[in-house]
N, CA and C of each residue as an Amber inpcrd file, in Angstrom:
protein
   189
 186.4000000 120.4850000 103.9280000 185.5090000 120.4580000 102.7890000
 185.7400000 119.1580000 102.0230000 184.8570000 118.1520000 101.7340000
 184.7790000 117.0330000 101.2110000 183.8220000 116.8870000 100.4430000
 184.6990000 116.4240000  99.2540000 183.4390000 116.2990000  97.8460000
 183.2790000 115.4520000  97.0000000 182.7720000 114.8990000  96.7020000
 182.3100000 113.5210000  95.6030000 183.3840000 113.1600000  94.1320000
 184.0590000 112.6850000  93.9450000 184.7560000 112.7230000  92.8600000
 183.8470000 112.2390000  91.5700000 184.1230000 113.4690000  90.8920000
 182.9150000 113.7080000  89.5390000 183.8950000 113.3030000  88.3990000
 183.0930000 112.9900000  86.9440000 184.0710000 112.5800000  86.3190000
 185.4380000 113.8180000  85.5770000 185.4360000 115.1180000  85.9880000
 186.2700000 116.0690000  85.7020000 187.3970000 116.1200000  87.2980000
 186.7820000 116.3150000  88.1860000 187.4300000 115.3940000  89.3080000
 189.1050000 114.7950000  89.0800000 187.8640000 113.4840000  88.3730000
 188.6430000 112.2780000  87.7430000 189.9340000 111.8260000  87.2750000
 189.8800000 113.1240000  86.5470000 190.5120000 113.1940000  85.2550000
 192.1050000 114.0990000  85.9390000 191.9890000 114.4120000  86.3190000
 192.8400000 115.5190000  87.3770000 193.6680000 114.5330000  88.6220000
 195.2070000 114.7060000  88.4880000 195.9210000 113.8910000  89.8350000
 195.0470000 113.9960000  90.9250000 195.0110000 112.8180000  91.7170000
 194.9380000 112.9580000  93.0160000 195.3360000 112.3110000  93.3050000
 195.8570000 112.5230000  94.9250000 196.5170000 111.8790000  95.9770000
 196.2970000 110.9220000  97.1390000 196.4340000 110.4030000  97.4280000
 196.4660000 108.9530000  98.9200000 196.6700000 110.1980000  99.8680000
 196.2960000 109.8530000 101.0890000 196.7170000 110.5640000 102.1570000
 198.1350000 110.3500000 102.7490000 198.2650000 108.6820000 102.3090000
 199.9200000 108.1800000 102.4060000 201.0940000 109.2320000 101.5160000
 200.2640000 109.4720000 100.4220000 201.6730000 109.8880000  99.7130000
 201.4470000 111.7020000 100.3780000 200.2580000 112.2910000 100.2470000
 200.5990000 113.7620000 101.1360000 201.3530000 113.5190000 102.1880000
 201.0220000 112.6140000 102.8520000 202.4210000 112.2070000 104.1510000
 203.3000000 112.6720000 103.9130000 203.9620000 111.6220000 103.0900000
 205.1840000 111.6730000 102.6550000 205.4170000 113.1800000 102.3420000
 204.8980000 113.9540000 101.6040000 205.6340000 114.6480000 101.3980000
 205.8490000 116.1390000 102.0590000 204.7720000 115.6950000 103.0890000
 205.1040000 116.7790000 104.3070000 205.8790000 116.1960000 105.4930000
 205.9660000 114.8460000 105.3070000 206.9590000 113.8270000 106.3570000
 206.2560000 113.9920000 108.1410000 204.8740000 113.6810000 107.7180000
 204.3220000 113.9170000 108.6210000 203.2630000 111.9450000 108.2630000
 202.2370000 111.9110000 109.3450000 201.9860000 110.5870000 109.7440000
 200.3620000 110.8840000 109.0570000 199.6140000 110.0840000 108.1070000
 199.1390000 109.7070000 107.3730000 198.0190000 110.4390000 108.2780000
 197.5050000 109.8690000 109.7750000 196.6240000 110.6100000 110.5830000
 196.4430000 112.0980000 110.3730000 198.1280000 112.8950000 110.6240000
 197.8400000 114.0000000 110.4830000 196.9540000 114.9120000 109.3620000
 197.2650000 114.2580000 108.1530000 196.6230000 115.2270000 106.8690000
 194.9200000 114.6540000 106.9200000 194.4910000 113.6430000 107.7510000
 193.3290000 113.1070000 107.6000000 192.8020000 114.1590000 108.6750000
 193.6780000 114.2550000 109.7600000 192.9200000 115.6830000 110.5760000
 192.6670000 116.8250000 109.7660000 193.5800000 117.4260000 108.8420000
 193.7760000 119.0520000 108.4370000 193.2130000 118.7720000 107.5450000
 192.8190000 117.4620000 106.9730000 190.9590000 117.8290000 105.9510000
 189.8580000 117.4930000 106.4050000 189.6840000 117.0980000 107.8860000
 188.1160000 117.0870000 108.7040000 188.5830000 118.6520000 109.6570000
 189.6750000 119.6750000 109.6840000 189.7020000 120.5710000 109.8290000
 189.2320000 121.5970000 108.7020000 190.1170000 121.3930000 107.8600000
 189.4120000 122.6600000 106.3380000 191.0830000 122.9600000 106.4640000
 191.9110000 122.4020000 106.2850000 193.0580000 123.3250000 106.2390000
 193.8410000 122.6460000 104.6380000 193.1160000 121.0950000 104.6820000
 193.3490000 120.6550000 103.3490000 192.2460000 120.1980000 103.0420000
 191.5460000 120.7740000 101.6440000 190.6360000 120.4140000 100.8190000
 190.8840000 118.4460000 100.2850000 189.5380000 117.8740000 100.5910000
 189.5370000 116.3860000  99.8890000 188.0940000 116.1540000  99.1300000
 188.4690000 115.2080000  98.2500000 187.3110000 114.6530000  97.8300000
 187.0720000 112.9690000  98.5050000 186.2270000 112.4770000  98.3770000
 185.9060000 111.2680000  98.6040000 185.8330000 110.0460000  97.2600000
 186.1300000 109.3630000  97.4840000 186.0780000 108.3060000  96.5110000
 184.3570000 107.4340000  96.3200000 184.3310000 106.7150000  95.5770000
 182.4730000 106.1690000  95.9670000 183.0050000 105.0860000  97.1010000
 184.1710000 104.8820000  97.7130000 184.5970000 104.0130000  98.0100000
 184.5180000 104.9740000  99.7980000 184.5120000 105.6620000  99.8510000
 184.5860000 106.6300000 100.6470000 185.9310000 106.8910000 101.3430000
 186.9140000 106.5870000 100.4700000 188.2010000 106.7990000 100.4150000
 188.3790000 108.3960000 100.0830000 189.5940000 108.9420000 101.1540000
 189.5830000 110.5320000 100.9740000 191.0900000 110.6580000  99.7240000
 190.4120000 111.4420000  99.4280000 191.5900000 111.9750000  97.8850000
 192.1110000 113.5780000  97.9770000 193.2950000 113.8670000  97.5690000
 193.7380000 115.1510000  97.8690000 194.1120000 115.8220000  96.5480000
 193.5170000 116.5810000  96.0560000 193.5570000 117.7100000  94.3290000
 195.4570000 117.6450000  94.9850000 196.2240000 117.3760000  93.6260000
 197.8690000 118.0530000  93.6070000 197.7690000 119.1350000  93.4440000
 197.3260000 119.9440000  93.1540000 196.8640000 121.7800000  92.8720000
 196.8260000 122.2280000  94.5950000 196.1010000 121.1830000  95.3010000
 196.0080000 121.6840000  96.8800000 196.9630000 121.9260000  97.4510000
 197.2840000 120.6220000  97.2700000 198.5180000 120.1210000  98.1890000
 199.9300000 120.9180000  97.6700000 200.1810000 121.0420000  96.9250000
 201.3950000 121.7920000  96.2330000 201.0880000 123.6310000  96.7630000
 199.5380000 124.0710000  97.2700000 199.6320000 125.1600000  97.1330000
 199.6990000 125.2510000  98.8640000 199.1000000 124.0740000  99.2590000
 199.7830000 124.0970000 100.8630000 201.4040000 124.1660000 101.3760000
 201.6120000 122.9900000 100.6050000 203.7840000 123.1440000 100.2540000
 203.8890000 124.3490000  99.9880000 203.5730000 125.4020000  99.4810000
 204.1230000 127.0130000  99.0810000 203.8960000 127.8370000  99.7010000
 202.6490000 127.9430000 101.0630000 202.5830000 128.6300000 102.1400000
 203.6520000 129.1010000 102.7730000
């Protein structure tokens, strides 16, 4: 699921796919798969750069 970063979006952390890496210590590719899978939610940048909600990603870490 990929979505437009709005200005409430915005305003709210988000993440590089580099730094979700890191902190699953996994390779930058991988988390770019498990959000063209649906397993991690992203938004897109106007840049069409993918962005990851910290609310996601932290609730993926707690699985």
């Amino acid at each position: 699921m990929t979505q437009t970063i709005t200005p409430t979006i915005a305003r709210q952390h988000n993440l590089t796919p580099g730094q979700v890496a890191e902190m699953f210590n996994v390779n930058p590719k991988t988390v770019a798969r498990w959000a063209s899978t649906g397993v991690l939610p992203s938004i897109r940048t106007p840049g069409g750069h993918r962005r990851f909600r910290e609310a996601d990603v932290v609730a993926l870490l707690n699985r």
